[in-house]
PDB file of C-alpha atoms and ligand atoms in Angstrom:
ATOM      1  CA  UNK A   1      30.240 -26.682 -27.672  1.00  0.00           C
ATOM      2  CA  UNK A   2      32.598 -24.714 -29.452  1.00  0.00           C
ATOM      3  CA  UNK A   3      30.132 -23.884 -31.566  1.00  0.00           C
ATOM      4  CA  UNK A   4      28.478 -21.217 -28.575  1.00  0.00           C
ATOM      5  CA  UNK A   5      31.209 -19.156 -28.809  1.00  0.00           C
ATOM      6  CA  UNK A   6      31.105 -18.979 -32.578  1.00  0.00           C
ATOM      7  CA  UNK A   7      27.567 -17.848 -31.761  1.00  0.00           C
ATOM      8  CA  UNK A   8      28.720 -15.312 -29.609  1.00  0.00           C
ATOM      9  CA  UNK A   9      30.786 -13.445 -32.001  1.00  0.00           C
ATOM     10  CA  UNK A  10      28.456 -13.507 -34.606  1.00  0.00           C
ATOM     11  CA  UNK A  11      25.517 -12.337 -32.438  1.00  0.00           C
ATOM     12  CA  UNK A  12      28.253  -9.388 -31.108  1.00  0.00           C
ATOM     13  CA  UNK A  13      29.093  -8.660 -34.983  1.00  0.00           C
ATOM     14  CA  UNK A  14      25.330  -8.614 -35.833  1.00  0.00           C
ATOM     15  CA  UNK A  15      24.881  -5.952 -32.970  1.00  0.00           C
ATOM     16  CA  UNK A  16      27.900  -4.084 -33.956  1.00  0.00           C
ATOM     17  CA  UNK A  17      27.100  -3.532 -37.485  1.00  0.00           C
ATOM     18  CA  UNK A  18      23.257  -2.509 -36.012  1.00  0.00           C
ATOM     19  CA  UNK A  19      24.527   0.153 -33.710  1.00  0.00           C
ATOM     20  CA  UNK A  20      27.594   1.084 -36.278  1.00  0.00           C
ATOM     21  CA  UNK A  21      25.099   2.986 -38.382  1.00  0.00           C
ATOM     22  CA  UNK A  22      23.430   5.131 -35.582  1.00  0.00           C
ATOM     23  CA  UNK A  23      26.533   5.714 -33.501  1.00  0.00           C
ATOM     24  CA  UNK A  24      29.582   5.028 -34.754  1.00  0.00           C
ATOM     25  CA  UNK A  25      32.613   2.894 -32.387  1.00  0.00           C
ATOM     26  CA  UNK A  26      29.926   2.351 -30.045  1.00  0.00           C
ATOM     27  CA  UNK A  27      31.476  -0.048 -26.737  1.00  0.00           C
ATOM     28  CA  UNK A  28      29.264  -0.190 -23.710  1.00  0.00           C
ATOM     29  CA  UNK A  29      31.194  -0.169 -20.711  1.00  0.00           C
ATOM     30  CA  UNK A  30      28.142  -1.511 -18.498  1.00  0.00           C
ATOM     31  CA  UNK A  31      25.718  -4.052 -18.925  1.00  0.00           C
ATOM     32  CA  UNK A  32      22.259  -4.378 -17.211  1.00  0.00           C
ATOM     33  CA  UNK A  33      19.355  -7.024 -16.780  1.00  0.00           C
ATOM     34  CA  UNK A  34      16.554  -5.519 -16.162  1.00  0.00           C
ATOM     35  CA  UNK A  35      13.895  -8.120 -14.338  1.00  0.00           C
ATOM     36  CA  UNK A  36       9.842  -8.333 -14.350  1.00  0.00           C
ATOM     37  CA  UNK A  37       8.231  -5.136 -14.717  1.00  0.00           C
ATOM     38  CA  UNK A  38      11.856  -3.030 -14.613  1.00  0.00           C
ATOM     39  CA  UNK A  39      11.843  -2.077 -18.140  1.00  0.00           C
ATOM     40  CA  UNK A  40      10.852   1.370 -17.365  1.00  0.00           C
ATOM     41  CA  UNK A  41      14.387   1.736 -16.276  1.00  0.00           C
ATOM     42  CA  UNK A  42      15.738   1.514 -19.960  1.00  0.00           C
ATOM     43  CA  UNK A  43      13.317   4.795 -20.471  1.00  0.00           C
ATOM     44  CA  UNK A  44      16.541   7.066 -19.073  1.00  0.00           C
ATOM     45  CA  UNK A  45      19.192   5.681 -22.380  1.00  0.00           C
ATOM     46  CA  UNK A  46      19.816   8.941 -24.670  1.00  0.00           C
ATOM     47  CA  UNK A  47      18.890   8.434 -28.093  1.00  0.00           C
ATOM     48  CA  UNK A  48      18.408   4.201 -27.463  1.00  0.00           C
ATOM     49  CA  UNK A  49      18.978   1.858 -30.484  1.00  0.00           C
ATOM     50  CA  UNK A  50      16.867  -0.652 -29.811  1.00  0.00           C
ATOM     51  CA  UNK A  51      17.229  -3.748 -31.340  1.00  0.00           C
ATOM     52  CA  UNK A  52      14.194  -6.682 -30.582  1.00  0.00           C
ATOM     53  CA  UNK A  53      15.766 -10.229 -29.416  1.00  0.00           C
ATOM     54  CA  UNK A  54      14.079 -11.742 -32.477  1.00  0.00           C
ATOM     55  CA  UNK A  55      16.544  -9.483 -34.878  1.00  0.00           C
ATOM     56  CA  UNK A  56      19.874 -11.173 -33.229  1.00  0.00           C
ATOM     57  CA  UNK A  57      20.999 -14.384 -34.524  1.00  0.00           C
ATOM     58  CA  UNK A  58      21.241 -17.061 -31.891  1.00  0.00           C
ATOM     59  CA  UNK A  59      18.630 -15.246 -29.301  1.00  0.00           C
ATOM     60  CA  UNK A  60      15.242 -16.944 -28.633  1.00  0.00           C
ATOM     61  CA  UNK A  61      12.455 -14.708 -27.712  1.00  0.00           C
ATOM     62  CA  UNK A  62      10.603 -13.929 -24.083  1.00  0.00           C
ATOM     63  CA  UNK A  63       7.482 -15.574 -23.471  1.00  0.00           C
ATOM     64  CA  UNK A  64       6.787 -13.916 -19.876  1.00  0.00           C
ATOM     65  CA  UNK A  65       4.514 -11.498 -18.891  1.00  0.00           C
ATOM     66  CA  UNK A  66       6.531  -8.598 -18.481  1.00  0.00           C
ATOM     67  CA  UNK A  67       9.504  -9.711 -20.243  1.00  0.00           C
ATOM     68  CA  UNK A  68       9.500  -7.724 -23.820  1.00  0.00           C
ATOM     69  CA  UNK A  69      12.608  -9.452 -25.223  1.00  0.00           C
ATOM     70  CA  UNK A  70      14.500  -6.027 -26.480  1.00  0.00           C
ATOM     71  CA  UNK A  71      18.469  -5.315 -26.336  1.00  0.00           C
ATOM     72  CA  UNK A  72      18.997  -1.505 -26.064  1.00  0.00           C
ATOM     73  CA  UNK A  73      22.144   0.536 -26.332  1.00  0.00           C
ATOM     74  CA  UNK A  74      22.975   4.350 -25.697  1.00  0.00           C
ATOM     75  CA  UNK A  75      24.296   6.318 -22.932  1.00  0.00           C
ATOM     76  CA  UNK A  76      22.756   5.628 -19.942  1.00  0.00           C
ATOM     77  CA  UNK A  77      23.777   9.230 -17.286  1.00  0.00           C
ATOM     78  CA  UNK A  78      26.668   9.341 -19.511  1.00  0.00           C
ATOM     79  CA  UNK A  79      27.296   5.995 -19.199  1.00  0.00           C
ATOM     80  CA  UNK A  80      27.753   3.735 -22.350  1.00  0.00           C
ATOM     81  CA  UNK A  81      25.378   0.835 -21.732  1.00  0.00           C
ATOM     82  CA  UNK A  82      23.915  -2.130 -23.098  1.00  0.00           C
ATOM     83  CA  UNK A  83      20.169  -3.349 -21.464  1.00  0.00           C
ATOM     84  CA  UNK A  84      18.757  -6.375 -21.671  1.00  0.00           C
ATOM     85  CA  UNK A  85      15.160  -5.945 -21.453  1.00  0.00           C
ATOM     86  CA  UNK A  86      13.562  -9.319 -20.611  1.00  0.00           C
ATOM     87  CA  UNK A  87      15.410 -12.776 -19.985  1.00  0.00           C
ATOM     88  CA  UNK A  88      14.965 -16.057 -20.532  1.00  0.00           C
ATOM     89  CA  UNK A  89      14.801 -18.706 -17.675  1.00  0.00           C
ATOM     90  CA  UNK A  90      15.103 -22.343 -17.201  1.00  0.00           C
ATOM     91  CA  UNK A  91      11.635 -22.400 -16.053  1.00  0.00           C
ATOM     92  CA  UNK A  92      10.826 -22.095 -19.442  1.00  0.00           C
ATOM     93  CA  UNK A  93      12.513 -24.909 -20.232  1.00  0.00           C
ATOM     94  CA  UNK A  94      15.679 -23.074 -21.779  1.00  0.00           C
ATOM     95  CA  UNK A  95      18.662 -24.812 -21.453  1.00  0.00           C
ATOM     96  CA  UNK A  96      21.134 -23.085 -18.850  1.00  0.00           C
ATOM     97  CA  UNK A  97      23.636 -22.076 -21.943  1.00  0.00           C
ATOM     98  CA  UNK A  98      20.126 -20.934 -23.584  1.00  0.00           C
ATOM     99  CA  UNK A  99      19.492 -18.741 -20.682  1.00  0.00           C
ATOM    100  CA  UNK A 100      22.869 -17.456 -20.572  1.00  0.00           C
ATOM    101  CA  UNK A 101      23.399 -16.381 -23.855  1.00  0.00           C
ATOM    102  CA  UNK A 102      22.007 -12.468 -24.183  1.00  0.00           C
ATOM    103  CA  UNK A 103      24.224 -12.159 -20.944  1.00  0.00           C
ATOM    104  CA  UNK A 104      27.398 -13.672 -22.689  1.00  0.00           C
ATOM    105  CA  UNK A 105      26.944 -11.951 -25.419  1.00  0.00           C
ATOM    106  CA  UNK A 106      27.560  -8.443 -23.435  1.00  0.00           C
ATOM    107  CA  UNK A 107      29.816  -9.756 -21.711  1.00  0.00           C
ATOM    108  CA  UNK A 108      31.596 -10.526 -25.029  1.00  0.00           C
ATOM    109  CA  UNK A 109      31.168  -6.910 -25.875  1.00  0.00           C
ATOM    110  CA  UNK A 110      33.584  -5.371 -23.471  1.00  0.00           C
ATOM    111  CA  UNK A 111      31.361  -4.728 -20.758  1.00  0.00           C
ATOM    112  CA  UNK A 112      33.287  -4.240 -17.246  1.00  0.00           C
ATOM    113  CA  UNK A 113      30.376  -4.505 -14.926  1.00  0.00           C
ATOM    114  CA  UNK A 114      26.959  -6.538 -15.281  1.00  0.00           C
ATOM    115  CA  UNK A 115      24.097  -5.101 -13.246  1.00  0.00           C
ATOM    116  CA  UNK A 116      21.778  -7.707 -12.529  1.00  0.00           C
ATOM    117  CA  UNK A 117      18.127  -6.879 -11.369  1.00  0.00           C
ATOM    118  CA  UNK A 118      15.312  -9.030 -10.556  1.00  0.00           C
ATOM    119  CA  UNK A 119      12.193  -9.491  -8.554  1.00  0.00           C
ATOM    120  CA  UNK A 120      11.896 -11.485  -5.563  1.00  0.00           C
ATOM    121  CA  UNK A 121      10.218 -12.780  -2.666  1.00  0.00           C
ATOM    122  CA  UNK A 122      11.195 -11.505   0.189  1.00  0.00           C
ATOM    123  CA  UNK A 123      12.285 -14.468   3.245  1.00  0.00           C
ATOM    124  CA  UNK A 124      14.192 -12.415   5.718  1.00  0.00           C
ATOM    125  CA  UNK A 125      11.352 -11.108   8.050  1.00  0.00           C
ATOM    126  CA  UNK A 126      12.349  -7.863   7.979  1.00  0.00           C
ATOM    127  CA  UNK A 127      11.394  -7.424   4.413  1.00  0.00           C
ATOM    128  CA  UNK A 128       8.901  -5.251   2.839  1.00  0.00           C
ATOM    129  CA  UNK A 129       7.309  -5.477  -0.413  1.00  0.00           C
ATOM    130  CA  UNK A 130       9.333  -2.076  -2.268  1.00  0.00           C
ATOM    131  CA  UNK A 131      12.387  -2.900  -0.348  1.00  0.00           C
ATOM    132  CA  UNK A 132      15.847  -2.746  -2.141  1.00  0.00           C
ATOM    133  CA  UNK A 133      18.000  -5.729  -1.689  1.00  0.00           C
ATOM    134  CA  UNK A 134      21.664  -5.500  -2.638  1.00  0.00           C
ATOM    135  CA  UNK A 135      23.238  -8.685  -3.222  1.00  0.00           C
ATOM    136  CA  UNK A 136      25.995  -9.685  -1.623  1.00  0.00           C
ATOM    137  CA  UNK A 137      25.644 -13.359  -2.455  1.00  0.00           C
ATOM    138  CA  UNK A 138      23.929 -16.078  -3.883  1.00  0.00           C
ATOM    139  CA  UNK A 139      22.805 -19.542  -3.495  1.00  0.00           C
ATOM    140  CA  UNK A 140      22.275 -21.925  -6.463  1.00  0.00           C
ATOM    141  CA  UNK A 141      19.486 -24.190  -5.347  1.00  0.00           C
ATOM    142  CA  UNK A 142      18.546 -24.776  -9.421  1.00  0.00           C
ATOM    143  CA  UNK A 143      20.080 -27.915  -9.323  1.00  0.00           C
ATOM    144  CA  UNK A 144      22.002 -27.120 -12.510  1.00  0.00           C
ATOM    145  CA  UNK A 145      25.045 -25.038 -13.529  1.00  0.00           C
ATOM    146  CA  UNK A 146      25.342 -22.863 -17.103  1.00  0.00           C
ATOM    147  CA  UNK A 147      28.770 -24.077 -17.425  1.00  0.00           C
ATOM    148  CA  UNK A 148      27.891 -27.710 -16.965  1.00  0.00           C
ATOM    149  CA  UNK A 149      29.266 -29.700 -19.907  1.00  0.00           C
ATOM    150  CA  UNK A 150      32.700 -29.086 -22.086  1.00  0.00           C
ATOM    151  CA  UNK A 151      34.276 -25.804 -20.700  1.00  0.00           C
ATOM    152  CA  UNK A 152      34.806 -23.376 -23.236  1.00  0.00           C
ATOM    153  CA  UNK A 153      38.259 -22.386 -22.838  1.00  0.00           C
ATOM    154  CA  UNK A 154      38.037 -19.401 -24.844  1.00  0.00           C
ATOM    155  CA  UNK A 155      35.514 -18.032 -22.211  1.00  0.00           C
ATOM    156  CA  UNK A 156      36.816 -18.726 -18.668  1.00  0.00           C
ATOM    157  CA  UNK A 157      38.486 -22.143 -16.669  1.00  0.00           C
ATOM    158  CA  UNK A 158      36.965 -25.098 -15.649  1.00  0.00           C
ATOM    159  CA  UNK A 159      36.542 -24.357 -12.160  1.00  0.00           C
ATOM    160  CA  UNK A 160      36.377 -20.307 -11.527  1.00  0.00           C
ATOM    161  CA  UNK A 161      36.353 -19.132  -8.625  1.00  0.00           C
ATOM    162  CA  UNK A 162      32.472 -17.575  -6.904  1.00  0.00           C
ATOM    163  CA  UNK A 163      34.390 -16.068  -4.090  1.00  0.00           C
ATOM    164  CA  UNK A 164      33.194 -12.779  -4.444  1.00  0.00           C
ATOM    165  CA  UNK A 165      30.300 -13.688  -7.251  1.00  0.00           C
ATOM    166  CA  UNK A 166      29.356 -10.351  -6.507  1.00  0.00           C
ATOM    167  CA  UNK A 167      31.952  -8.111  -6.358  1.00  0.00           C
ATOM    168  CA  UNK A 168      32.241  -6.365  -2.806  1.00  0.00           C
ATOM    169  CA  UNK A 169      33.631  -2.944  -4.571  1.00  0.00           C
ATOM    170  CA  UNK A 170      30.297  -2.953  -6.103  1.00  0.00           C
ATOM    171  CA  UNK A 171      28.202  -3.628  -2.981  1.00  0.00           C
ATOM    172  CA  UNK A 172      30.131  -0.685  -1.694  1.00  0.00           C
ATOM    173  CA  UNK A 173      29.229   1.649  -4.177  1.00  0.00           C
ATOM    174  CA  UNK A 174      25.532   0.767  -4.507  1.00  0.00           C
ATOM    175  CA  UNK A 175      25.243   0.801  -0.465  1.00  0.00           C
ATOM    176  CA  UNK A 176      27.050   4.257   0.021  1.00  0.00           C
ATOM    177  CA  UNK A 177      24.881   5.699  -3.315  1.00  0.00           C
ATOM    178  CA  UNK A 178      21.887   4.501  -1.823  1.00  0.00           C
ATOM    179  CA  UNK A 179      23.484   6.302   1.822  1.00  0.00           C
ATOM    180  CA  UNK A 180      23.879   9.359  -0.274  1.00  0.00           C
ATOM    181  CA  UNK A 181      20.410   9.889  -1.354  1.00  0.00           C
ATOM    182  CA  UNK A 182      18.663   8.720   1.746  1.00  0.00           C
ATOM    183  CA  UNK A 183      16.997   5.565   0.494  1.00  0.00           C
ATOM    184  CA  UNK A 184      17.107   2.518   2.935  1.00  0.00           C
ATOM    185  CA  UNK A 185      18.372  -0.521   1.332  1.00  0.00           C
ATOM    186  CA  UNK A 186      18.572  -4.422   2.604  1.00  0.00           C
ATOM    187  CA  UNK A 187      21.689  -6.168   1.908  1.00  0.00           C
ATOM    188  CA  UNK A 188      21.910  -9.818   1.543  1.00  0.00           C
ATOM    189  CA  UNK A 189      21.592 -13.645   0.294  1.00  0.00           C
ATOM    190  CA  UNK A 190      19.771 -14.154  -2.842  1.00  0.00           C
ATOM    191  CA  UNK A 191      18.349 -17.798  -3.071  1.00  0.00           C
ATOM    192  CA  UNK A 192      18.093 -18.770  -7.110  1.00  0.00           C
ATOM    193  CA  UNK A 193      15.370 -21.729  -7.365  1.00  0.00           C
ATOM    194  CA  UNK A 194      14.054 -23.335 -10.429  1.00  0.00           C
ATOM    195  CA  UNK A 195      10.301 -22.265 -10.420  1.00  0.00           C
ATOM    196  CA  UNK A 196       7.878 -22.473 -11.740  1.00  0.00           C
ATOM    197  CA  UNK A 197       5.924 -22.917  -8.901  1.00  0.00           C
ATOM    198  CA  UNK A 198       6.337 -20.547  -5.701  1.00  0.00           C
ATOM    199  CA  UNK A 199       7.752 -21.937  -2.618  1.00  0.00           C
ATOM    200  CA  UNK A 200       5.389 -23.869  -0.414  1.00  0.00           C
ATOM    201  CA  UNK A 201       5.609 -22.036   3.143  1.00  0.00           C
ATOM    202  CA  UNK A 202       8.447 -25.224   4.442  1.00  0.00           C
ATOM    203  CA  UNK A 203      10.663 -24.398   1.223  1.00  0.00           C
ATOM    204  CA  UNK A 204      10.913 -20.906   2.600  1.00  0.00           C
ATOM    205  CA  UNK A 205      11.412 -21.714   6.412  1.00  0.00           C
ATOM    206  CA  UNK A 206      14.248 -24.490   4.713  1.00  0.00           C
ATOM    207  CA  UNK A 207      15.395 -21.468   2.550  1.00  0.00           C
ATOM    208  CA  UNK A 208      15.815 -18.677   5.413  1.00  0.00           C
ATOM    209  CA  UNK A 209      17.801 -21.649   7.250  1.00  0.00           C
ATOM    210  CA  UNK A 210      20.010 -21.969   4.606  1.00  0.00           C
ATOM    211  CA  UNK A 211      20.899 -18.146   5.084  1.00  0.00           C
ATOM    212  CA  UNK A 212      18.857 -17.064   2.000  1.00  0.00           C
ATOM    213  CA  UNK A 213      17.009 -13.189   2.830  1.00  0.00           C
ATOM    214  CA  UNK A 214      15.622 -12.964  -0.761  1.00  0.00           C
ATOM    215  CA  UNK A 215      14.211 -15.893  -3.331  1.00  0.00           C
ATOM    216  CA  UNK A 216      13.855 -16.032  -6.982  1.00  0.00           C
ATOM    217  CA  UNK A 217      13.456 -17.926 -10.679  1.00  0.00           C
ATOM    218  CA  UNK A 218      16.499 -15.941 -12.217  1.00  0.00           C
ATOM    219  CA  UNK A 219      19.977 -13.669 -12.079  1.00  0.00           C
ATOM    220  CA  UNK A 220      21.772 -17.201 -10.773  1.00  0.00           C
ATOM    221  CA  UNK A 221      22.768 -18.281 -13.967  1.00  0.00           C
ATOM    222  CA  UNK A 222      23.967 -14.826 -15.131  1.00  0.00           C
ATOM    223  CA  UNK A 223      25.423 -14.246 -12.444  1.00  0.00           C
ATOM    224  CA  UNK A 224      27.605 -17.572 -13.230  1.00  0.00           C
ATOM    225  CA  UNK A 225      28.214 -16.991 -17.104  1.00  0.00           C
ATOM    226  CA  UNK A 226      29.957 -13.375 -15.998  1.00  0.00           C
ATOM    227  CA  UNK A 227      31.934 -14.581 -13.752  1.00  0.00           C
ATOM    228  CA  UNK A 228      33.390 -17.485 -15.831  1.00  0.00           C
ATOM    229  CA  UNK A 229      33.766 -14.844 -17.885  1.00  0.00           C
ATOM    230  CA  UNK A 230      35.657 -12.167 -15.516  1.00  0.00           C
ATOM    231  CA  UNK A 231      32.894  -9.750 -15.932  1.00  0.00           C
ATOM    232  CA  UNK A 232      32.611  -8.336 -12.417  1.00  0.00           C
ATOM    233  CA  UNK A 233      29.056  -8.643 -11.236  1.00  0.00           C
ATOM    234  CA  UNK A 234      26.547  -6.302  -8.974  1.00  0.00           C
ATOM    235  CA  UNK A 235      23.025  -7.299  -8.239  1.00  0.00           C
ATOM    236  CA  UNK A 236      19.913  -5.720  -6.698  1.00  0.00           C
ATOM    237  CA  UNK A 237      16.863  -7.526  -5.830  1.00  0.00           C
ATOM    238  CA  UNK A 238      13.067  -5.856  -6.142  1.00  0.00           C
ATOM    239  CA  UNK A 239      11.395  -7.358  -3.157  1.00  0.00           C
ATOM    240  CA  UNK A 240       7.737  -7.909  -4.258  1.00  0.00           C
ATOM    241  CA  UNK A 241       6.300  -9.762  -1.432  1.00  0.00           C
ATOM    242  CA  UNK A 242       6.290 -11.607   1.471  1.00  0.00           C
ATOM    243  CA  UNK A 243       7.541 -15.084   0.658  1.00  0.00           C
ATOM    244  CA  UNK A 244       4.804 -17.776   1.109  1.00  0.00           C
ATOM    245  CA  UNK A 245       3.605 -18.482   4.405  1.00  0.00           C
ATOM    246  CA  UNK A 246       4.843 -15.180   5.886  1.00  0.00           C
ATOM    247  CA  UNK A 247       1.779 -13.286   4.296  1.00  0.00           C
ATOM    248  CA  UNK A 248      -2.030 -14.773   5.136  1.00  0.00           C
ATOM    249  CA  UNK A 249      -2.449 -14.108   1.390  1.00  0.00           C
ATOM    250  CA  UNK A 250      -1.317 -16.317  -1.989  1.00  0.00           C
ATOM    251  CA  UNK A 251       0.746 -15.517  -4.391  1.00  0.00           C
ATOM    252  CA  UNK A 252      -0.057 -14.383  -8.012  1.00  0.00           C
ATOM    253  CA  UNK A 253       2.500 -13.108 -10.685  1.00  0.00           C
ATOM    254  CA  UNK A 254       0.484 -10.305 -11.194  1.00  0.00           C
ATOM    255  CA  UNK A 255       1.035  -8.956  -7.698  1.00  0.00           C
ATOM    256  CA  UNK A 256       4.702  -9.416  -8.613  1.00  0.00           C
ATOM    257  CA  UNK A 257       4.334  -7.350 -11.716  1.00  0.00           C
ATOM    258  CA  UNK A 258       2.208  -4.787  -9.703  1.00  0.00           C
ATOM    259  CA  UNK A 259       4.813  -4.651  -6.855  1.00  0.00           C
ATOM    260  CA  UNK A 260       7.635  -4.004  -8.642  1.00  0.00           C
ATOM    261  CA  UNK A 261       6.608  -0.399  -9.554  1.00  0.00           C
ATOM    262  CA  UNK A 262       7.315  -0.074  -5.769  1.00  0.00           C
ATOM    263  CA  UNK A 263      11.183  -0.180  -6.313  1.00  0.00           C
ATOM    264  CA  UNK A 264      11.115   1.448  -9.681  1.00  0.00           C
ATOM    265  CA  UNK A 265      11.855   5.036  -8.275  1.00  0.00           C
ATOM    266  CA  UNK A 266      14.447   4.087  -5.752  1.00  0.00           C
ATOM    267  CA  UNK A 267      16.012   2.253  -8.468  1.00  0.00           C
ATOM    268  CA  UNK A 268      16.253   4.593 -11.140  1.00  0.00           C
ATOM    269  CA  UNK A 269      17.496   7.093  -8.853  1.00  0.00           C
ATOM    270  CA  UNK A 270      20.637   4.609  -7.556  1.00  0.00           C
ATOM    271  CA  UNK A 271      21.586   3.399 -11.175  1.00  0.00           C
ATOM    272  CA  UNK A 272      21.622   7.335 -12.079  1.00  0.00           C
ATOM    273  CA  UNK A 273      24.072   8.078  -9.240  1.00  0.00           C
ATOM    274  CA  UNK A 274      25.473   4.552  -8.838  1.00  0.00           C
ATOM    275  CA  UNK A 275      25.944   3.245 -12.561  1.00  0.00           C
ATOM    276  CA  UNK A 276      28.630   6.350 -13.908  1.00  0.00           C
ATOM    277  CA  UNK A 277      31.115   4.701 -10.507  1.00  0.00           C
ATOM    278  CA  UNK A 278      30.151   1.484 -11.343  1.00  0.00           C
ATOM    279  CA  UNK A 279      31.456   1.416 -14.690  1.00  0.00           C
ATOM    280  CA  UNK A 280      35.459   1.501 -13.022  1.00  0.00           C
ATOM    281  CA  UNK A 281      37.270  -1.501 -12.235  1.00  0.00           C
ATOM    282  CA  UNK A 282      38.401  -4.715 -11.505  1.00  0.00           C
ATOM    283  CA  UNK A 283      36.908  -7.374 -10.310  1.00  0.00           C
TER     284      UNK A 283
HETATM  285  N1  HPA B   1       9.418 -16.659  -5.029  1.00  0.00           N
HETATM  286  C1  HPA B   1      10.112 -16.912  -6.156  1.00  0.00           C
HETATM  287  N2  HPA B   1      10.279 -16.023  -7.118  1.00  0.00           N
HETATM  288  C2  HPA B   1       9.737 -14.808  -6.937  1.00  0.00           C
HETATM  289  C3  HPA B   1       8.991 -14.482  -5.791  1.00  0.00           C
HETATM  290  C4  HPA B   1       8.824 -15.463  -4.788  1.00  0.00           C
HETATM  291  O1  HPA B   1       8.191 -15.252  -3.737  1.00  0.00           O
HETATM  292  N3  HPA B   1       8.598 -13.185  -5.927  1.00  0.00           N
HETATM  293  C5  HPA B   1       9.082 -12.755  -7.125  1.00  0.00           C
HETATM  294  N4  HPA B   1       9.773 -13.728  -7.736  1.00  0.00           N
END
């Protein structure tokens, strides 16, 4: 096990010496995942240096539709930032500490914040396919944990803390930004389930009684790996369509992928006016 974080300092040094040549003492200050179909969002760095996931040692490629597999770097509204552009999840039978790994490796960078986006179904009624949801929590129905095993001392403690998994300052920031500019946003419960398959329509009744509003294949485990490693954490959810049973139609990934353009506007407009007050803080 100690051997992951040996990974993660030579997959930081292999990014450092990358971005050392185009921009010099380059530290991004945020991090962000950017789910299915959100990669348009990366279009906004200044003068990216994009670097494929098949360049950095240690990184396995994307296999999903939608998910390129590309780290990018550069000043994001002034912002120094580090994307992830696609991510890997257990569905595809990664291992957790598989799936974790781009997002520890950001972390390991000096990030203070992690943005984490997604897609998702939406389970609260009140949903609409476009909607915005800001997480303010999360529950971890994968049935496994990225920091199952050994802990790695030299990245967090044994047990942390998931009080505030998301940090509340942050939910404040993205709520009154999205205030600001007059875009509604939902707030809520994320539910992180294993996929592949959709729910079936009881798994989502089950799931809204469990307090879930949102559901998804992803962002869970991330969301774990930062805060083990004191990386404060925000999170907004693309909601991409009814969850099943609460829409007389099935469910395809390509409505997903269509879908998310929905969100992409409101989006891009809250990280450019939420991500330079996000960078601040503690967690
Ligand atoms: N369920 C699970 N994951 C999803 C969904 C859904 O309805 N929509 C987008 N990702």
């Amino acid at each position: 096990m100690a051997k992951v974080y040996d990974h993660i300092l030579e997959s930081v040094r292999a990014i450092r010496d990358r971005i050392a040549a185009a921009q010099p003492g380059f530290a991004p200050e945020i991090g962000v995942v950017l789910g299915s179909g959100l990669g348009p969002i990366a279009n906004r760095i200044e003068n990216p240096v994009v670097i494929p996931y098949t360049d950095i040692p240690n990184f396995h490629g994307t296999s999903v539709e939608g998910h390129a597999g590309k780290m990018i770097l550069g000043k994001f509204h002034g912002v120094p930032s580090v994307f992830l552009q696609g991510r890997f999840h257990v569905y595809e039978g990664y291992d957790m500490s598989d799936v974790v790994f781009p997002t520890r490796t950001i972390c390991a960078m000096g990030i203070k914040t992690l943005l984490l986006t997604n897609a998702s179904g939406g389970i609260n009624t009140r949903y609409r396919p476009g909607d915005i949801m800001i997480i303010e929590d999360h529950i971890n129905l994968m049935g496994d944990n990225p920091l199952k095993g050994p802990n790695l001392t030299q990245l967090g403690p044994r047990f942390p803390d998931m009080t505030e998994a998301y940090s509340a300052e942050c939910v404040r920031i993205l709520e009154s930004t999205a205030d600001e500019l007059g875009i509604a946003v939902q707030k809520g419960v994320y539910a992180g389930v294993l996929g592949p398959t959709y729910e079936t329509p009881a798994e989502v009744r089950m799931l809204r009684t469990l307090g879930g509003d949102a559901v998804g294949m992803s962002t869970v485990p991330e969301a774990i790996a930062a805060n083990h490693l004191g990386v404060r954490v925000a999170g907004l959810a693309c909601i991409t369509n009814l969850a099943a049973g609460l829409s007389p139609r099935k469910l395809t990934h390509a409505e997903v992928v269509e879908n998310v353009k929905l969100s992409v506007e409101s989006l891009d407009q809250i990280l450019e006016k939420a991500v330079p007050k996000l960078k601040y803080g503690k967690k």
